[in-house]
Amino acid sequence: MQTAPKRNRFVIEAKGIPYRITDTDLDIIDPLQPYKYAPSSYLIALNPNLHPQYVKNRLTIIRHEMGLIACPSSSWHAANARYRPAVYQLTEKGRQVLAARGRARRTFPTNEDFAHEFGVCITAESFAIGVQKNPEISFFDHEAILASKRCPANTRLSNTPFNLPITFKYHYEVRGQKRQKELETFVKHDWMPFGFVNPKKPKAQIFFPGIEFDRHTESGESADYSTTTISKKVQAIRALAANDGYFEHYGIPNTFIPWVAISEKRMTQLMGIVEKVTGGKGSKMHLFTHTPDFASFESFPPADGSMLTRGWKRVGHPDLNILHELGIELL
């Protein structure tokens, strides 16, 4: 018996296979509304009630026959793209079908390049997968936070709810001379706010106003106060926290900032900047980890929810494990 040739994963190859768009199909692709990009392995993990092989096979039909999803061209640029799980995003048709079925979700487009935005998405997806593997935790995504009665109406109704205004004194150096400049700006993290609560211990809760995903494209410091630097961002974040800015903007307490770098060396550099900004005291709120630079050659991190379960490093303070902080007993 002759086996039908496989489709070329790099191009759309419709074969005229009859199909019907089911609610299960929409379940499979729904995560691509909040998460612009997701590998097939992550979409499988985000649909734990469906058999992995079924999801994998269905993704092929949804892409090639239905046209509801596509693989961004930039996702094929890596040297080992042929051997990694395909990366998907919604097509306009996919968004229209979700909307027609009453399943449209509010989205917030960004102007980041693919490598950066994909890294942010896969980090956020890992947190969500971690919650699925730890059902004793309640997960609050950005939609839940904006819908909360604690979130001010001005934030909820804003067209840019994730821009946090801040006025602060920025400290920098010019040829070894210390200077400062009052800046009126805003902080916009690389992801939307989310958090975790242990329902059995309501006071055990952790919220993140966003994610900082660092691909080493920004300098640590600069003599030009108008330049975007890591030092400026850290100082702005500290000013927001000191003035309860995150609570006033979102109504969320106990905020931490997770920094994800694409190498251990870069993570160490980021930690050094926080140490310098804080005068060597360090900070409890800034959490650090690193992941492979999967935008080039490395394989994607496994879809195992490790962002939730791993230990996060801090400057001047012990490592933090989110589950332990939430009162969950670790095996």
Coordinates of C-alpha atoms in Angstrom, one line a residue:
M1 CA 0.0 0.0 0.0
Q2 CA 1.5 3.3 -1.1
T3 CA 1.7 6.0 1.6
A4 CA 0.6 9.5 0.7
P5 CA 3.5 12.0 0.8
K6 CA 3.7 14.3 3.7
R7 CA 2.8 18.0 3.3
N8 CA 5.7 20.5 3.0
R9 CA 5.7 22.1 6.4
F10 CA 7.1 25.4 5.0
V11 CA 4.1 26.1 2.6
I12 CA 0.4 25.7 2.7
E13 CA -0.7 22.5 0.9
A14 CA -4.5 22.1 0.9
K15 CA -5.5 18.6 -0.4
G16 CA -9.3 19.2 -0.5
I17 CA -10.0 17.1 2.6
P18 CA -13.6 17.7 3.8
Y19 CA -13.8 19.4 7.1
R20 CA -16.2 21.0 9.6
I21 CA -15.0 23.6 12.1
T22 CA -15.9 22.3 15.5
D23 CA -15.9 23.9 19.0
T24 CA -13.0 21.6 19.8
D25 CA -11.0 23.2 16.9
L26 CA -11.7 26.6 18.4
D27 CA -10.6 25.3 21.8
I28 CA -7.3 24.3 20.2
I29 CA -6.6 27.7 18.6
D30 CA -8.1 29.9 21.3
P31 CA -4.8 30.3 23.1
L32 CA -3.5 32.1 20.0
Q33 CA -5.7 35.1 21.0
P34 CA -3.8 36.1 24.1
Y35 CA -0.6 34.4 23.0
K36 CA 0.2 35.7 19.5
Y37 CA 2.6 32.8 18.8
A38 CA 2.7 29.3 20.1
P39 CA 4.6 26.1 19.1
S40 CA 2.5 23.0 18.5
S41 CA 3.9 21.4 21.6
Y42 CA 2.6 24.3 23.7
L43 CA -0.8 24.3 22.1
I44 CA -1.0 20.6 23.0
A45 CA -0.1 21.4 26.6
L46 CA -2.6 24.2 26.7
N47 CA -5.3 21.7 25.7
P48 CA -4.8 19.0 28.4
N49 CA -8.2 17.5 28.0
L50 CA -7.4 16.5 24.4
H51 CA -5.1 13.7 23.2
P52 CA -1.8 15.1 22.1
Q53 CA -1.8 13.2 18.8
Y54 CA -5.3 14.4 18.0
V55 CA -4.3 18.0 18.6
K56 CA -1.2 17.6 16.4
N57 CA -3.2 16.0 13.6
R58 CA -5.9 18.6 13.9
L59 CA -3.5 21.5 13.7
T60 CA -2.5 20.3 10.3
I61 CA -6.1 20.4 9.1
I62 CA -6.8 23.7 10.8
R63 CA -3.8 25.2 9.0
H64 CA -3.7 23.6 5.6
E65 CA -7.4 23.0 4.9
M66 CA -9.3 25.5 7.1
G67 CA -6.8 28.4 6.9
L68 CA -7.5 29.5 10.5
I69 CA -3.9 29.5 11.5
A70 CA -0.5 30.0 9.8
C71 CA 3.2 29.7 10.5
P72 CA 4.9 33.1 10.6
S73 CA 7.7 33.2 8.0
S74 CA 10.2 34.4 10.7
S75 CA 9.7 31.1 12.6
W76 CA 11.4 29.2 9.8
H77 CA 14.6 31.3 9.9
A78 CA 16.3 29.2 12.6
A79 CA 18.9 26.7 11.5
N80 CA 17.0 23.8 12.9
A81 CA 13.5 24.9 11.9
R82 CA 12.8 21.7 10.1
Y83 CA 13.2 19.7 13.3
R84 CA 11.4 21.8 15.8
P85 CA 7.7 22.0 16.5
A86 CA 5.9 24.4 14.1
V87 CA 5.0 27.8 15.5
Y88 CA 1.5 29.0 14.8
Q89 CA -0.5 32.3 14.8
L90 CA -4.1 33.1 14.0
T91 CA -5.0 34.3 10.5
E92 CA -7.6 37.0 9.9
K93 CA -10.0 34.2 8.9
G94 CA -9.3 32.5 12.2
R95 CA -10.1 35.7 14.1
Q96 CA -13.3 36.1 12.1
V97 CA -14.4 32.6 12.9
L98 CA -13.7 33.0 16.6
A99 CA -15.7 36.3 16.6
A100 CA -18.6 34.8 14.6
R101 CA -18.8 32.0 17.2
G102 CA -18.8 34.5 20.1
R103 CA -15.3 33.7 21.2
A104 CA -13.4 36.8 20.3
R105 CA -11.1 38.1 23.0
R106 CA -9.7 41.6 23.4
T107 CA -6.1 41.7 22.0
F108 CA -3.4 44.3 22.4
P109 CA -1.0 44.4 19.4
T110 CA 2.6 45.3 19.8
N111 CA 5.4 46.4 17.5
E112 CA 8.1 44.0 18.7
D113 CA 10.0 41.8 16.3
F114 CA 9.2 38.1 16.0
A115 CA 12.1 36.8 18.1
H116 CA 11.3 39.0 21.0
E117 CA 7.6 38.6 21.0
F118 CA 7.8 34.9 20.5
G119 CA 10.1 34.7 23.6
V120 CA 7.6 36.6 25.6
C121 CA 4.7 34.4 24.5
I122 CA 6.5 31.2 25.2
T123 CA 7.4 32.4 28.7
A124 CA 3.8 33.5 29.5
E125 CA 2.5 30.2 28.1
S126 CA 4.9 28.3 30.4
F127 CA 3.4 30.0 33.4
A128 CA -0.1 29.1 32.3
I129 CA 0.9 25.4 31.6
G130 CA 2.4 25.3 35.1
V131 CA -1.0 26.3 36.6
Q132 CA -2.7 23.4 34.7
K133 CA -0.2 21.0 36.3
N134 CA -0.9 22.5 39.7
P135 CA -4.7 22.8 39.8
E136 CA -4.7 23.8 43.5
I137 CA -3.6 27.3 42.4
S138 CA -6.0 29.9 41.0
F139 CA -4.7 31.7 37.9
F140 CA -5.6 35.3 37.2
D141 CA -4.7 36.5 33.7
H142 CA -4.9 40.0 32.4
E143 CA -8.6 39.7 31.5
A144 CA -9.4 38.7 35.1
I145 CA -7.3 41.5 36.5
L146 CA -8.9 44.2 34.3
A147 CA -12.4 42.8 35.1
S148 CA -11.7 42.8 38.9
K149 CA -13.6 45.4 41.0
R150 CA -10.3 46.3 42.4
C151 CA -9.0 47.5 39.0
P152 CA -9.8 51.2 38.5
A153 CA -12.2 52.0 35.7
N154 CA -9.7 54.3 34.0
T155 CA -7.4 51.4 33.5
R156 CA -10.1 49.0 32.5
L157 CA -11.5 51.3 29.8
S158 CA -8.2 52.6 28.5
N159 CA -7.0 51.8 25.0
T160 CA -3.5 51.4 26.5
P161 CA -4.2 49.8 29.9
F162 CA -0.7 48.4 30.2
N163 CA 1.1 51.7 30.0
L164 CA 1.8 52.8 33.5
P165 CA 2.7 56.6 33.8
I166 CA 5.5 57.5 36.1
T167 CA 7.5 60.6 37.0
F168 CA 10.9 59.9 38.6
K169 CA 14.4 61.2 38.9
Y170 CA 16.6 59.1 36.6
H171 CA 20.2 58.8 37.8
Y172 CA 22.9 58.3 35.2
E173 CA 26.6 59.1 34.4
V174 CA 28.3 61.3 31.8
R175 CA 32.0 60.7 31.5
G176 CA 32.2 59.5 35.1
Q177 CA 30.1 62.4 36.5
K178 CA 26.8 61.5 38.2
R179 CA 23.8 63.3 37.0
Q180 CA 20.0 63.1 37.4
K181 CA 17.1 64.1 35.3
E182 CA 13.4 64.2 36.1
L183 CA 11.6 62.1 33.5
E184 CA 7.9 62.0 32.9
T185 CA 7.3 58.7 31.0
F186 CA 5.6 55.3 31.4
V187 CA 6.5 51.7 32.0
K188 CA 5.3 49.1 29.6
H189 CA 6.3 45.6 30.4
D190 CA 6.8 42.9 27.7
W191 CA 3.6 41.1 28.9
M192 CA 0.3 41.8 30.5
P193 CA -0.4 41.5 34.2
F194 CA -1.2 38.1 35.7
G195 CA -1.0 36.4 39.1
F196 CA -1.6 33.4 41.3
V197 CA -3.6 32.8 44.5
N198 CA -3.8 29.8 46.8
P199 CA -7.6 29.6 47.5
K200 CA -6.9 27.6 50.7
K201 CA -4.6 30.4 51.9
P202 CA -6.0 33.6 50.3
K203 CA -3.2 35.7 51.7
A204 CA -0.7 33.6 49.7
Q205 CA -0.7 35.4 46.4
I206 CA 1.8 36.6 43.9
F207 CA 1.1 39.0 41.1
F208 CA 3.3 40.0 38.1
P209 CA 2.6 43.4 36.4
G210 CA 4.4 41.9 33.4
I211 CA 7.4 40.0 32.1
E212 CA 10.7 41.4 31.0
F213 CA 12.2 39.3 28.2
D214 CA 15.8 40.3 27.5
R215 CA 17.4 39.4 24.2
H216 CA 20.5 41.6 24.9
T217 CA 19.2 44.3 22.5
E218 CA 19.2 47.1 25.0
S219 CA 22.3 48.5 26.7
G220 CA 22.7 48.5 30.4
E221 CA 23.4 52.1 30.8
S222 CA 23.9 55.2 28.7
A223 CA 25.2 58.8 29.0
D224 CA 22.1 59.9 27.0
Y225 CA 19.2 60.2 29.4
S226 CA 16.7 59.8 26.5
T227 CA 18.1 56.4 25.5
T228 CA 16.2 53.3 26.6
T229 CA 18.4 51.3 29.0
I230 CA 18.0 48.5 31.5
S231 CA 19.1 50.8 34.3
K232 CA 16.4 53.4 33.4
K233 CA 13.8 50.6 33.3
V234 CA 14.8 49.3 36.7
Q235 CA 14.8 52.8 38.2
A236 CA 11.3 53.4 36.7
I237 CA 10.0 50.1 38.1
R238 CA 11.4 50.9 41.5
A239 CA 9.8 54.3 41.5
L240 CA 6.4 52.8 40.5
A241 CA 6.7 50.2 43.3
A242 CA 7.7 52.8 45.9
N243 CA 4.6 54.9 45.1
D244 CA 2.2 51.9 45.0
G245 CA 1.9 52.5 41.3
Y246 CA 1.1 49.0 40.4
F247 CA -1.6 48.8 43.0
E248 CA -3.1 52.1 42.0
H249 CA -3.1 51.2 38.3
Y250 CA -4.3 47.5 38.5
G251 CA -5.4 47.0 42.1
I252 CA -2.9 44.1 42.5
P253 CA -0.7 43.6 45.6
N254 CA 2.6 41.7 46.1
T255 CA 4.1 42.5 42.7
F256 CA 7.2 40.8 41.4
I257 CA 9.0 41.4 38.1
P258 CA 10.3 38.3 36.3
W259 CA 13.3 38.9 34.1
V260 CA 14.1 36.2 31.5
A261 CA 17.5 36.4 29.7
I262 CA 18.7 34.3 26.8
S263 CA 21.9 33.2 28.5
E264 CA 23.2 32.8 32.0
K265 CA 25.9 35.4 31.3
R266 CA 23.2 38.0 30.3
M267 CA 21.2 37.1 33.4
T268 CA 24.2 37.9 35.5
Q269 CA 24.6 41.2 33.8
L270 CA 21.0 42.1 34.5
M271 CA 21.4 41.2 38.1
G272 CA 24.5 43.4 38.3
I273 CA 22.5 46.4 37.0
V274 CA 19.9 45.9 39.8
E275 CA 22.7 45.6 42.3
K276 CA 24.2 48.9 41.1
V277 CA 20.9 50.7 41.0
T278 CA 20.0 49.6 44.5
G279 CA 23.5 50.6 45.9
G280 CA 24.3 47.0 46.6
K281 CA 21.2 46.3 48.6
G282 CA 19.5 44.2 46.0
S283 CA 15.7 43.8 45.6
K284 CA 13.1 41.3 46.6
M285 CA 10.8 42.1 43.7
H286 CA 13.1 41.5 40.7
L287 CA 13.3 37.8 39.8
F288 CA 15.8 36.4 37.3
T289 CA 16.2 33.3 35.2
H290 CA 17.5 32.4 31.8
T291 CA 16.4 30.2 28.8
P292 CA 18.1 29.1 25.6
D293 CA 18.1 31.5 22.7
F294 CA 15.7 29.4 20.7
A295 CA 15.3 32.1 18.1
S296 CA 18.6 31.0 16.6
F297 CA 19.4 27.3 16.9
E298 CA 18.4 26.0 20.3
S299 CA 15.3 23.8 20.7
F300 CA 12.2 25.3 22.4
P301 CA 12.1 24.7 26.2
P302 CA 9.7 21.8 26.9
A303 CA 6.1 22.7 27.5
D304 CA 6.3 21.6 31.1
G305 CA 5.3 24.8 33.0
S306 CA 8.8 25.2 34.4
M307 CA 8.5 29.0 34.7
L308 CA 6.1 28.4 37.5
T309 CA 8.0 25.6 39.3
R310 CA 11.7 26.7 38.9
G311 CA 13.7 28.7 41.5
W312 CA 14.1 32.4 40.5
K313 CA 17.3 34.2 41.5
R314 CA 17.3 37.5 43.3
V315 CA 20.0 40.1 44.1
G316 CA 20.7 40.4 47.8
H317 CA 17.9 37.9 48.7
P318 CA 17.4 34.2 48.7
D319 CA 16.1 32.5 45.5
L320 CA 12.3 32.5 45.3
N321 CA 10.1 29.5 44.4
I322 CA 6.6 30.6 43.4
L323 CA 4.9 27.5 44.5
H324 CA 6.6 27.6 47.9
E325 CA 5.7 31.2 48.3
L326 CA 2.0 30.3 47.6
G327 CA 2.1 27.7 50.4
I328 CA 2.2 24.6 48.0
E329 CA 4.2 21.7 49.4
L330 CA 7.0 20.8 47.0
L331 CA 7.9 17.1 46.4

